[in-house]
Coordinates of C-alpha atoms and ligand atoms in Angstrom, one line a residue:
Chain C
M1 CA 34.4 -17.7 -4.9
T2 CA 32.9 -14.5 -6.4
G3 CA 33.9 -13.5 -9.9
G4 CA 33.1 -12.9 -13.5
G5 CA 31.7 -16.2 -14.7
T6 CA 29.1 -16.7 -12.0
A7 CA 25.6 -15.1 -11.8
L8 CA 25.2 -16.1 -8.1
A9 CA 27.9 -17.2 -5.7
L10 CA 27.1 -18.4 -2.2
D11 CA 30.0 -19.0 0.2
G12 CA 29.6 -20.5 3.7
I13 CA 26.1 -19.3 4.4
A14 CA 25.0 -20.1 7.9
V15 CA 21.6 -19.2 9.5
R16 CA 20.4 -20.2 13.0
F17 CA 17.0 -19.6 14.5
G18 CA 17.6 -20.0 18.2
A19 CA 18.7 -23.7 18.6
V20 CA 17.6 -24.6 15.0
V21 CA 20.4 -24.6 12.5
A22 CA 18.6 -23.8 9.3
L23 CA 21.7 -23.4 7.1
D24 CA 25.1 -24.7 8.0
G25 CA 27.8 -23.4 5.7
V26 CA 26.1 -23.6 2.2
S27 CA 28.4 -22.8 -0.7
F28 CA 27.7 -23.2 -4.5
T29 CA 27.7 -21.1 -7.6
V30 CA 25.3 -20.7 -10.5
R31 CA 26.3 -20.0 -14.1
P32 CA 24.7 -17.0 -15.9
G33 CA 21.7 -18.1 -17.9
A34 CA 21.3 -21.4 -16.1
I35 CA 18.3 -23.0 -14.6
C36 CA 19.6 -24.3 -11.3
G37 CA 17.5 -26.7 -9.3
L38 CA 17.6 -26.6 -5.5
I39 CA 16.2 -29.7 -3.9
G40 CA 16.0 -31.2 -0.5
P41 CA 13.6 -32.7 2.0
N42 CA 11.1 -30.6 4.0
G43 CA 12.9 -28.3 6.4
S44 CA 16.3 -28.7 4.7
G45 CA 16.7 -24.9 4.4
K46 CA 15.7 -24.1 0.8
T47 CA 13.3 -21.3 1.6
T48 CA 15.7 -20.0 4.2
L49 CA 18.4 -19.8 1.5
F50 CA 16.0 -17.9 -0.7
N51 CA 15.3 -15.5 2.1
C52 CA 19.0 -14.8 2.5
I53 CA 19.5 -14.2 -1.2
S54 CA 16.5 -11.8 -1.4
G55 CA 17.7 -10.0 1.8
F56 CA 14.9 -11.1 4.1
Y57 CA 17.3 -12.8 6.4
R58 CA 20.8 -11.8 7.2
P59 CA 23.0 -14.9 7.5
Q60 CA 25.2 -15.0 10.6
R61 CA 28.1 -16.1 8.4
G62 CA 28.9 -16.3 4.7
T63 CA 28.8 -14.1 1.6
I64 CA 26.4 -13.8 -1.3
A65 CA 27.5 -12.2 -4.6
L66 CA 25.3 -11.3 -7.5
D67 CA 27.4 -11.0 -10.7
G68 CA 30.5 -10.6 -8.4
Q69 CA 28.9 -7.9 -6.3
P70 CA 28.4 -8.7 -2.6
I71 CA 24.8 -8.1 -1.6
I72 CA 24.4 -9.0 2.0
G73 CA 23.1 -6.2 4.2
L74 CA 21.9 -4.0 1.4
G75 CA 18.3 -3.9 2.5
R76 CA 15.4 -6.0 1.3
H77 CA 13.7 -3.4 -0.8
R78 CA 16.9 -2.8 -2.8
M79 CA 17.2 -6.4 -4.1
A80 CA 14.6 -5.9 -6.8
A81 CA 16.4 -2.9 -8.2
L82 CA 19.6 -5.0 -8.1
G83 CA 18.0 -7.5 -10.3
I84 CA 16.7 -10.2 -7.9
G85 CA 13.1 -11.2 -8.5
R86 CA 11.3 -13.9 -6.4
T87 CA 8.1 -15.7 -5.9
F88 CA 6.9 -17.1 -2.5
Q89 CA 6.2 -20.7 -1.5
N90 CA 2.8 -19.6 -0.2
L91 CA 1.0 -17.2 -2.5
A92 CA 1.9 -13.6 -1.6
L93 CA -0.4 -11.5 -3.8
F94 CA -2.0 -8.1 -3.0
R95 CA -5.5 -9.2 -2.2
S96 CA -7.4 -6.0 -2.9
M97 CA -5.8 -5.5 -6.4
T98 CA -6.5 -6.7 -9.8
V99 CA -4.2 -9.0 -11.7
R100 CA -2.9 -6.0 -13.7
D101 CA -2.1 -3.9 -10.6
N102 CA -0.5 -6.8 -8.8
I103 CA 1.9 -7.2 -11.7
L104 CA 2.5 -3.5 -12.0
V105 CA 3.7 -3.4 -8.4
G106 CA 6.7 -5.4 -9.7
A107 CA 7.6 -2.4 -11.9
H108 CA 8.0 -0.1 -8.9
P109 CA 11.8 0.0 -8.8
Q110 CA 11.9 1.2 -12.4
G111 CA 10.1 4.5 -11.4
R112 CA 11.6 7.3 -9.5
S113 CA 8.9 10.0 -9.2
G114 CA 7.5 10.9 -5.8
L115 CA 4.1 11.8 -4.2
L116 CA 4.3 15.5 -5.0
A117 CA 5.1 14.8 -8.7
S118 CA 1.9 12.7 -8.8
A119 CA -0.2 15.2 -6.8
F120 CA 0.6 18.0 -9.2
A121 CA 0.2 15.6 -12.2
L122 CA 3.7 16.4 -13.6
P123 CA 4.8 14.5 -16.7
G124 CA 7.4 12.3 -15.0
P125 CA 4.9 9.9 -13.3
R126 CA 2.9 9.7 -16.5
R127 CA 5.9 8.7 -18.6
E128 CA 6.9 6.1 -16.1
E129 CA 3.4 4.7 -16.0
A130 CA 3.3 4.5 -19.8
A131 CA 6.7 2.6 -19.8
S132 CA 5.4 0.2 -17.1
R133 CA 2.2 -0.5 -19.1
R134 CA 4.2 -1.4 -22.2
R135 CA 6.2 -4.0 -20.3
L136 CA 3.0 -5.1 -18.6
T137 CA 1.5 -6.0 -22.0
E138 CA 4.5 -8.1 -22.8
V139 CA 4.4 -9.9 -19.5
L140 CA 0.6 -10.5 -19.7
D141 CA 1.1 -12.1 -23.1
L142 CA 4.1 -14.2 -22.0
L143 CA 2.1 -15.6 -19.1
D144 CA -1.2 -15.8 -20.8
L145 CA -2.8 -13.5 -18.3
A146 CA -4.3 -10.9 -20.7
G147 CA -7.7 -12.5 -20.4
V148 CA -7.8 -12.0 -16.6
A149 CA -5.9 -8.7 -16.4
D150 CA -8.8 -6.9 -14.8
A151 CA -10.0 -9.7 -12.5
P152 CA -9.4 -9.3 -8.8
V153 CA -6.6 -11.8 -7.8
T154 CA -8.8 -13.3 -5.1
A155 CA -11.1 -14.7 -7.9
L156 CA -8.3 -16.6 -9.6
P157 CA -7.8 -20.4 -9.6
F158 CA -4.6 -21.4 -7.8
G159 CA -2.5 -22.1 -10.9
T160 CA -3.4 -18.7 -12.4
A161 CA -2.6 -16.9 -9.2
K162 CA 0.9 -18.5 -9.2
R163 CA 1.5 -17.2 -12.7
V164 CA 0.6 -13.7 -11.5
E165 CA 3.4 -14.0 -9.0
I166 CA 5.9 -15.0 -11.7
A167 CA 4.6 -12.1 -13.9
R168 CA 5.1 -9.7 -11.0
A169 CA 8.7 -10.8 -10.7
L170 CA 9.4 -10.8 -14.4
I171 CA 8.1 -7.3 -15.1
G172 CA 11.0 -6.0 -12.9
Q173 CA 13.3 -7.5 -15.5
P174 CA 15.4 -9.5 -13.0
R175 CA 18.9 -10.9 -13.6
L176 CA 18.2 -13.6 -11.1
L177 CA 14.8 -15.2 -10.6
L178 CA 14.1 -17.2 -7.5
L179 CA 11.1 -19.5 -7.8
D180 CA 10.0 -21.3 -4.6
E181 CA 8.0 -24.4 -5.5
P182 CA 6.3 -22.9 -8.6
A183 CA 4.8 -26.4 -9.5
C184 CA 3.4 -27.1 -6.0
G185 CA -0.4 -27.5 -6.2
L186 CA -0.5 -27.4 -10.0
N187 CA -2.3 -30.0 -12.1
H188 CA -0.6 -32.0 -14.8
A189 CA -1.4 -29.6 -17.7
E190 CA -0.3 -26.6 -15.6
V191 CA 3.1 -28.2 -14.8
A192 CA 3.7 -28.9 -18.5
A193 CA 2.8 -25.2 -19.2
L194 CA 5.2 -24.1 -16.4
E195 CA 7.9 -26.1 -17.9
A196 CA 7.3 -24.6 -21.4
L197 CA 7.3 -21.1 -19.8
L198 CA 10.6 -21.7 -18.1
R199 CA 12.2 -23.0 -21.3
H200 CA 10.9 -20.0 -23.1
I201 CA 12.3 -17.6 -20.5
R202 CA 15.7 -19.3 -20.8
A203 CA 15.7 -19.1 -24.5
H204 CA 14.5 -15.5 -24.8
L205 CA 15.3 -13.6 -21.7
S206 CA 18.8 -13.2 -20.3
L207 CA 18.3 -14.3 -16.7
T208 CA 19.4 -17.0 -14.3
I209 CA 16.8 -19.1 -12.5
L210 CA 17.2 -20.7 -9.1
L211 CA 14.3 -23.2 -8.8
V212 CA 13.2 -24.8 -5.5
E213 CA 11.0 -27.8 -6.4
H214 CA 9.8 -31.1 -4.9
H215 CA 8.6 -32.2 -8.4
M216 CA 11.7 -34.2 -9.3
A217 CA 10.6 -35.1 -12.8
L218 CA 10.4 -31.4 -13.6
V219 CA 13.7 -30.6 -12.0
M220 CA 15.4 -33.4 -13.9
R221 CA 14.0 -32.4 -17.2
L222 CA 14.6 -28.6 -16.9
C223 CA 17.7 -28.0 -14.9
E224 CA 21.3 -28.4 -16.2
H225 CA 22.6 -28.0 -12.6
V226 CA 21.1 -29.3 -9.4
V227 CA 22.1 -28.6 -5.8
A228 CA 20.7 -30.8 -3.0
L229 CA 20.4 -29.6 0.6
A230 CA 19.8 -31.7 3.7
S231 CA 19.6 -30.4 7.2
G232 CA 21.0 -27.1 6.1
R233 CA 24.1 -28.6 4.4
C234 CA 24.9 -28.9 0.7
I235 CA 25.0 -32.7 0.1
A236 CA 25.3 -32.8 -3.7
D237 CA 26.1 -30.3 -6.5
G238 CA 26.3 -31.3 -10.2
T239 CA 24.3 -32.5 -13.2
P240 CA 20.8 -33.8 -12.5
A241 CA 22.0 -37.4 -13.1
E242 CA 24.9 -37.0 -10.7
V243 CA 22.8 -35.5 -8.0
Q244 CA 20.0 -38.1 -8.4
N245 CA 22.5 -41.0 -8.1
S246 CA 24.4 -39.5 -5.2
P247 CA 24.1 -42.0 -2.3
E248 CA 23.8 -39.1 0.2
V249 CA 20.8 -37.7 -1.7
V250 CA 19.2 -41.2 -1.8
R251 CA 19.8 -41.5 1.9
A252 CA 18.4 -38.0 2.7
Y253 CA 15.2 -38.7 0.9
L254 CA 14.5 -42.1 2.5
G255 CA 11.9 -42.0 5.1
T256 CA 10.7 -38.5 4.2
P257 CA 7.1 -37.8 3.3
A258 CA 5.8 -39.3 0.0
R259 CA 5.7 -36.0 -1.8
D260 CA 9.5 -35.7 -1.7
A261 CA 9.9 -39.1 -3.2
R262 CA 8.3 -38.3 -6.5
A263 CA 11.6 -39.0 -8.2
A264 CA 11.5 -39.5 -12.0
Chain Y
M1 CA -14.0 13.8 -21.3
N2 CA -17.3 13.2 -23.1
A3 CA -20.3 15.5 -22.9
R4 CA -22.2 13.4 -20.5
R5 CA -19.4 13.4 -18.0
T6 CA -18.9 17.1 -18.3
A7 CA -22.6 17.7 -17.7
L8 CA -22.4 15.4 -14.6
W9 CA -19.5 17.4 -13.3
L10 CA -21.1 20.7 -13.9
F11 CA -24.3 19.5 -12.2
G12 CA -22.2 18.3 -9.2
A13 CA -20.4 21.6 -8.9
A14 CA -23.7 23.6 -9.1
L15 CA -25.1 21.4 -6.4
L16 CA -22.1 22.1 -4.1
V17 CA -22.1 25.9 -4.8
A18 CA -25.9 26.4 -4.5
P19 CA -26.2 26.3 -0.7
A20 CA -24.1 29.5 -0.6
F21 CA -27.0 31.3 -2.2
L22 CA -29.9 29.2 -0.8
M23 CA -28.9 28.8 2.8
S24 CA -27.6 31.0 5.6
G25 CA -26.7 31.1 9.3
Y26 CA -26.4 27.8 11.2
R27 CA -27.5 25.6 8.3
L28 CA -24.8 26.9 6.0
F29 CA -22.2 26.7 8.8
Q30 CA -23.0 23.1 9.2
L31 CA -22.2 22.5 5.6
T32 CA -19.0 24.5 5.9
S33 CA -18.0 22.4 8.9
M34 CA -18.8 19.2 7.0
A35 CA -16.4 20.2 4.3
V36 CA -13.7 20.8 6.9
Y37 CA -14.4 17.3 8.3
A38 CA -14.2 15.9 4.8
V39 CA -10.7 17.2 4.4
A40 CA -9.7 15.9 7.8
I41 CA -11.0 12.4 7.0
L42 CA -9.3 12.5 3.6
G43 CA -6.0 13.0 5.4
L44 CA -6.7 10.1 7.8
D45 CA -7.8 8.0 4.8
I46 CA -4.3 8.2 3.3
V47 CA -2.5 6.7 6.2
T48 CA -5.2 4.4 7.6
G49 CA -7.4 3.5 4.5
Y50 CA -4.8 3.3 1.8
T51 CA -1.6 2.5 3.7
G52 CA -3.2 0.4 6.4
Q53 CA -1.7 2.1 9.5
V54 CA -4.5 2.7 12.0
S55 CA -4.4 6.1 13.5
L56 CA -6.7 7.1 16.4
G57 CA -4.8 10.3 16.9
H58 CA -5.5 12.5 13.9
G59 CA -7.4 15.0 16.0
A60 CA -3.9 15.9 17.3
F61 CA -2.8 16.8 13.8
Y62 CA -6.0 18.8 13.3
A63 CA -5.3 20.6 16.5
I64 CA -1.7 21.4 15.4
G65 CA -3.0 22.9 12.2
A66 CA -5.7 24.9 13.9
Y67 CA -3.4 26.3 16.6
T68 CA -0.6 27.1 14.0
G69 CA -3.2 29.0 11.9
A70 CA -4.7 30.8 14.9
I71 CA -1.4 31.9 16.3
L72 CA -0.1 33.1 12.9
M73 CA -3.2 35.1 12.4
T74 CA -3.5 36.7 15.8
Q75 CA 0.1 37.1 16.8
F76 CA 1.9 37.5 13.5
G77 CA -0.8 39.2 11.4
W78 CA -0.8 36.6 8.7
P79 CA -3.7 36.7 6.2
Y80 CA -6.1 33.8 6.8
W81 CA -5.5 32.0 3.6
A82 CA -1.7 31.9 4.2
T83 CA -2.2 30.0 7.4
L84 CA -3.5 26.9 5.6
P85 CA -0.2 25.8 4.0
A86 CA 1.5 26.7 7.3
G87 CA -0.8 24.7 9.4
G88 CA -0.5 21.8 7.0
A89 CA 3.3 22.0 7.0
A90 CA 3.4 22.1 10.8
A91 CA 1.2 19.0 11.1
A92 CA 3.1 17.2 8.3
L93 CA 6.4 17.7 10.2
V94 CA 4.9 16.3 13.4
G95 CA 3.3 13.5 11.3
Y96 CA 6.6 12.6 9.7
A97 CA 8.2 12.4 13.1
V98 CA 5.4 10.2 14.5
G99 CA 5.8 8.0 11.3
F100 CA 9.2 6.7 12.4
P101 CA 8.3 5.1 15.8
A102 CA 5.1 4.0 14.0
L103 CA 7.2 1.8 11.8
R104 CA 7.9 -0.5 14.7
L105 CA 4.2 -0.8 15.6
T106 CA 1.3 -2.5 13.9
G107 CA -2.4 -3.0 14.4
P108 CA -3.7 -2.3 17.9
Y109 CA -0.3 -1.1 19.2
L110 CA -0.1 1.6 16.7
A111 CA -3.7 2.5 17.3
L112 CA -3.1 2.9 21.0
V113 CA 0.1 5.0 20.6
T114 CA -1.6 7.4 18.2
Y115 CA -4.6 7.5 20.6
A116 CA -2.1 8.5 23.3
L117 CA -1.1 11.4 21.1
A118 CA -4.7 12.4 20.8
V119 CA -5.1 12.4 24.6
A120 CA -1.8 14.3 25.2
V121 CA -2.2 17.1 22.8
P122 CA -5.1 19.0 24.5
Q123 CA -3.2 18.8 27.8
I124 CA -0.1 20.2 26.1
L125 CA -2.2 23.0 24.6
R126 CA -3.4 23.8 28.1
A127 CA 0.1 23.9 29.6
R128 CA 1.2 26.9 31.5
A129 CA 4.5 27.2 29.7
L130 CA 2.8 27.7 26.4
E131 CA 0.1 30.0 27.6
S132 CA 1.5 33.1 26.0
W133 CA 1.1 31.3 22.6
T134 CA -1.9 29.1 23.1
G135 CA -4.0 31.2 25.5
G136 CA -4.1 28.2 27.9
A137 CA -7.6 26.9 28.6
Q138 CA -9.2 30.1 27.2
G139 CA -7.8 29.4 23.7
I140 CA -7.6 32.0 21.0
V141 CA -10.4 33.9 19.3
V142 CA -9.9 34.5 15.6
T143 CA -11.6 37.1 13.5
A144 CA -13.4 35.7 10.5
P145 CA -12.3 37.0 7.1
D146 CA -14.5 39.4 5.2
P147 CA -15.4 38.5 1.7
P148 CA -13.3 40.4 -0.9
A149 CA -14.9 43.7 -1.8
F150 CA -15.7 42.6 -5.4
L151 CA -17.8 39.7 -4.2
P152 CA -21.3 40.5 -3.2
L153 CA -21.5 37.7 -0.6
S154 CA -22.4 37.4 3.0
Q155 CA -19.6 36.4 5.3
D156 CA -21.1 33.0 5.9
A157 CA -21.6 32.4 2.2
Y158 CA -18.0 33.4 1.5
L159 CA -16.6 31.2 4.2
Y160 CA -18.6 28.3 2.8
L161 CA -17.3 28.9 -0.8
F162 CA -13.7 29.4 0.4
T163 CA -13.8 26.1 2.4
L164 CA -15.4 24.4 -0.6
A165 CA -12.7 25.6 -2.9
V166 CA -9.9 24.5 -0.5
A167 CA -11.6 21.1 -0.1
A168 CA -12.0 20.7 -3.8
L169 CA -8.3 21.5 -4.4
L170 CA -7.2 19.0 -1.8
F171 CA -9.4 16.3 -3.1
L172 CA -8.1 16.9 -6.6
L173 CA -4.4 16.8 -5.4
A174 CA -5.2 13.6 -3.4
R175 CA -6.9 12.0 -6.4
N176 CA -3.8 12.7 -8.5
M177 CA -1.5 11.5 -5.8
L178 CA -3.5 8.3 -5.2
S179 CA -3.0 6.9 -8.7
G180 CA -0.6 4.7 -10.5
R181 CA 2.7 3.8 -8.9
Q182 CA 2.1 5.7 -5.7
L183 CA -1.3 4.2 -5.1
R184 CA -0.1 0.7 -5.8
A185 CA 2.9 1.1 -3.4
M186 CA 0.6 2.2 -0.6
I187 CA -1.9 -0.6 -1.1
A188 CA 0.9 -3.2 -1.6
V189 CA 2.3 -2.1 1.8
R190 CA -1.1 -2.5 3.3
D191 CA -2.0 -5.8 1.7
H192 CA 1.3 -7.7 2.0
A193 CA 4.4 -6.0 3.3
L194 CA 6.8 -8.7 2.6
A195 CA 5.8 -9.1 -1.0
A196 CA 5.9 -5.3 -1.4
E197 CA 9.5 -5.3 -0.2
A198 CA 10.4 -8.1 -2.5
A199 CA 9.0 -6.1 -5.3
G200 CA 11.3 -3.2 -4.4
I201 CA 9.1 -1.0 -2.3
D202 CA 10.8 0.8 0.6
I203 CA 8.1 0.2 3.2
A204 CA 9.6 2.7 5.7
R205 CA 9.6 5.4 3.1
V206 CA 6.1 4.7 2.0
K207 CA 4.8 4.6 5.5
T208 CA 6.6 7.7 6.9
R209 CA 5.6 9.8 3.8
A210 CA 2.1 8.6 4.0
F211 CA 2.0 9.7 7.6
A212 CA 3.4 13.1 6.8
V213 CA 1.0 13.7 3.9
S214 CA -1.9 12.4 5.9
A215 CA -1.1 14.6 8.9
G216 CA -0.5 17.5 6.6
I217 CA -3.9 17.3 5.0
T218 CA -5.6 16.9 8.3
G219 CA -3.5 19.9 9.5
V220 CA -4.9 22.0 6.7
A221 CA -8.4 21.0 7.8
G222 CA -7.5 22.2 11.3
A223 CA -6.3 25.6 10.1
L224 CA -9.5 25.8 8.0
G225 CA -11.5 24.8 11.0
A226 CA -10.0 27.6 13.1
I227 CA -11.1 30.2 10.5
V228 CA -14.5 28.7 10.2
V229 CA -15.2 28.3 13.9
Q230 CA -13.3 31.6 14.7
F231 CA -12.1 30.0 17.9
V232 CA -9.6 27.4 19.0
A233 CA -9.4 25.9 22.5
P234 CA -8.0 22.7 24.0
D235 CA -11.5 21.3 24.6
S236 CA -12.4 21.5 20.9
F237 CA -9.6 19.0 20.3
A238 CA -10.3 16.3 22.9
A239 CA -9.6 12.7 22.0
T240 CA -13.2 12.4 20.9
L241 CA -12.3 14.4 17.8
S242 CA -9.8 11.7 16.8
I243 CA -12.5 9.0 17.4
A244 CA -15.0 11.0 15.4
L245 CA -12.7 11.2 12.4
F246 CA -12.0 7.5 12.6
V247 CA -15.7 6.8 12.8
G248 CA -16.2 9.0 9.7
L249 CA -13.5 7.1 7.9
V250 CA -15.0 3.7 8.6
V251 CA -18.6 4.7 8.0
G252 CA -17.8 6.5 4.8
G253 CA -15.6 3.6 3.6
S254 CA -11.8 3.5 3.8
A255 CA -9.5 3.9 0.8
S256 CA -12.1 5.9 -1.0
L257 CA -12.3 9.7 -1.7
P258 CA -16.2 9.8 -2.0
G259 CA -16.1 7.8 1.2
A260 CA -14.3 10.6 3.0
L261 CA -17.2 12.9 2.0
A262 CA -19.9 10.5 3.1
G263 CA -18.0 10.0 6.4
A264 CA -17.9 13.7 7.0
A265 CA -21.7 13.9 6.5
F266 CA -22.1 11.2 9.2
V267 CA -19.7 13.0 11.6
Q268 CA -21.4 16.4 11.1
F269 CA -25.1 15.4 11.0
V270 CA -25.7 12.2 12.9
P271 CA -24.9 13.5 16.4
N272 CA -27.4 16.4 15.8
L273 CA -29.9 13.9 14.4
A274 CA -29.5 11.7 17.5
E275 CA -30.1 14.8 19.7
T276 CA -33.4 15.5 17.9
V277 CA -34.5 11.9 18.3
N278 CA -34.0 11.7 22.0
K279 CA -32.7 14.6 24.0
S280 CA -31.9 12.7 27.1
A281 CA -29.7 9.9 25.6
P282 CA -28.3 11.2 22.3
G283 CA -25.2 8.9 22.8
V284 CA -27.4 5.8 22.7
I285 CA -29.2 6.9 19.5
Y286 CA -25.8 7.8 18.0
G287 CA -24.5 4.3 18.9
V288 CA -27.5 2.6 17.4
L289 CA -27.2 4.6 14.2
L290 CA -23.5 3.8 14.0
V291 CA -24.1 0.1 14.5
A292 CA -26.9 0.2 11.9
A293 CA -24.7 2.0 9.4
L294 CA -21.9 -0.6 9.8
Y295 CA -24.3 -3.5 9.8
L296 CA -26.0 -2.3 6.6
M297 CA -22.8 -1.1 4.9
P298 CA -19.9 -3.2 6.3
S299 CA -17.4 -1.6 3.9
G300 CA -18.8 1.8 4.4
V301 CA -21.0 4.0 2.1
A302 CA -18.3 3.8 -0.5
G303 CA -18.3 0.0 -0.4
A304 CA -22.1 0.0 -0.8
L305 CA -21.9 2.3 -3.7
R306 CA -19.2 0.3 -5.3
R307 CA -21.5 -2.7 -5.3
T308 CA -24.3 -0.8 -7.0
L309 CA -22.5 1.4 -9.4
P310 CA -21.5 0.1 -12.8
A311 CA -18.0 -1.3 -12.9
R312 CA -16.6 1.4 -15.1
L313 CA -17.1 4.0 -12.5
R314 CA -15.1 2.2 -9.9
T315 CA -11.7 3.3 -8.9
S316 CA -8.6 1.4 -9.9
T317 CA -5.1 2.4 -10.8
S318 CA -6.0 1.2 -14.3
P319 CA -8.6 2.8 -16.4
G320 CA -9.6 -0.6 -17.9
K321 CA -13.0 -2.0 -17.1
A322 CA -13.4 -5.0 -14.9
T323 CA -14.2 -8.1 -16.9
P324 CA -15.8 -11.2 -15.6
L325 CA -13.4 -14.0 -15.1
P326 CA -13.1 -16.4 -18.0
N327 CA -13.5 -19.9 -16.5
K328 CA -11.0 -21.7 -18.6
G329 CA -8.2 -24.1 -17.6
A330 CA -4.8 -22.6 -17.0
T331 CA -2.8 -22.9 -20.1
I332 CA 0.3 -21.0 -21.1
H333 CA 0.8 -20.6 -24.8
V334 CA 4.5 -20.3 -25.5
D335 CA 5.9 -19.8 -29.0
Ligands
ATP401 N1 11.5 -17.8 10.7 C1 11.9 -19.0 11.3 N2 12.0 -19.1 12.6 C2 12.4 -20.3 13.1 N3 12.7 -21.3 12.4 C3 12.7 -21.3 11.1 C4 12.3 -20.1 10.4 N4 12.3 -20.3 9.1 C5 12.7 -21.6 9.0 N5 12.9 -22.2 10.1 C6 13.4 -23.5 10.3 O1 14.5 -23.7 9.5 C7 14.5 -25.0 8.9 C8 14.6 -24.8 7.4 O2 13.3 -24.3 6.9 P1 13.0 -23.9 5.4 O3 11.6 -23.3 5.4 O4 14.1 -23.2 4.9 O5 12.9 -25.4 4.8 P2 12.5 -25.8 3.3 O6 13.7 -26.5 2.7 O7 12.1 -24.6 2.5 O8 11.3 -26.7 3.5 P3 10.0 -27.0 2.6 O9 10.4 -28.0 1.6 O10 9.1 -27.6 3.6 O11 9.5 -25.7 2.1 C9 13.3 -25.7 9.4 O12 13.7 -26.5 10.5 C10 12.4 -24.6 9.8 O13 11.6 -25.0 10.9
MG402 MG1 10.3 -24.0 1.6

């Protein structure tokens, strides 16, 4: 299952929380450079899968490989350095920091200097800081955040705050970007802007995106590959059209809350 | 640095040095003691203010620094100045060790466990088995250093200036350390641990190191305190010391270097003030003043200053100035 031609390979991932089976043998692979959509009704295990890939949960069974390298059990904080960036379904920003500092936290793995080097004002930390700030400028421009760089994040409108999270993930220069419902709560114009951003990232940065979304129209327009989960199982895996027309997917979505039925 | 800032700094330095020549005796001692508290609270601030791990036991690290210094001076003949790094190192080691179990504890649980440390240390210091080192309940008397021959200063003035210099050095090192990547990592751990981990921050490493550095600085303050007070005894390091340091941190304003100074002033002077207001119930007056301070300045003296000072003087890991938020719709311009 693991190997050269895949950015991400999941094989037989199983996660149980007590009696709840959140994931029940999920396997699929994602091509390098793809935007892969991950859909499924509420509680189908999408976020749980993200938490496995980013090391927050350790699956009871199964393997996960990033560019052919197994990553399970390596420790949560090492995932960013390995090239996995993520956003959270519920905003997870550092409340007492400005936009600029929030994003700069994402550059942490690219530095190596310690407390003492900083205390004695050695050149190492200063060099690292300069490098981080150069990348910061690029990311601020890419996400149109330069105008609010010095604002405290608590003062931001929701849509802007979500962009800060994406910026924080991008400044770490990930190979794999995990986006958990980035369009949730955005207005029409913001969703269009998000779509343009993701297209831009695909065109100009070499990274793979795994996109969890309930906004079906967006998924169908953007992704070349869609995986559908239901009750912790993979029920469809293919092109957007194939997945949308799969009888199992149609059945999984029937009778679920209206926000899941926003199909294109 | 422009001329105005240089002038401001020189003025501040002169203001701090002046008491050595204008005051003497108990008055000057109080200022010296306040500088020692400022260093102790600075240490506490790193772990509690910046990294968000509440410690109600920093008096223990202070005591470890003080006893290490006193023992080295009296039993090993170390010069007084050399005991400061030693006291700091001893406290930092213990702090590092405490940092590991602390990883599993949060909020009130961590506060209580560190408080237990504060309660235990004076009893350990009184223990029979350690008496040949610690002097038991009697403690250890330390002789105060004489000013170097080339300085025409009284002993009190010299002690004040020496303490001031050590405090200034530690505040400078702390200011450097609490900047850029290190500062962001600490605050990230405090604000949102999961997001910090996802961003590649090793929480365990940040927390244990913060504990070590924090305890180390408070340990230096302890060693300094032993020299200044010329005496260490278990009763000087009762759990109330830990509480006093915590009160100083909160009243001064956590996660702020000037806040540590303001907190030290509160810890040093408010109990005396309470005593002069009402001799029979100073505790009540102290409590009232404490509540008043917290009511008027809910985020401490530092928080109150931050709201009144111009934005460009505020601390941030970035030198940029805070701009008001443009109230435009969210649009992403791509290509
Ligand atoms: N930490 C946890 N403890 C216990 N149960 C959990 C935990 N996390 C998730 N679950 C359960 O696992 C199942 C999958 O949850 P998950 O959050 O992965 O779903 P999801 O597909 O992301 O749903 P949504 O679309 O609502 O975000 C649910 O039944 C949920 O209640
Ligand atoms: Mg979810």
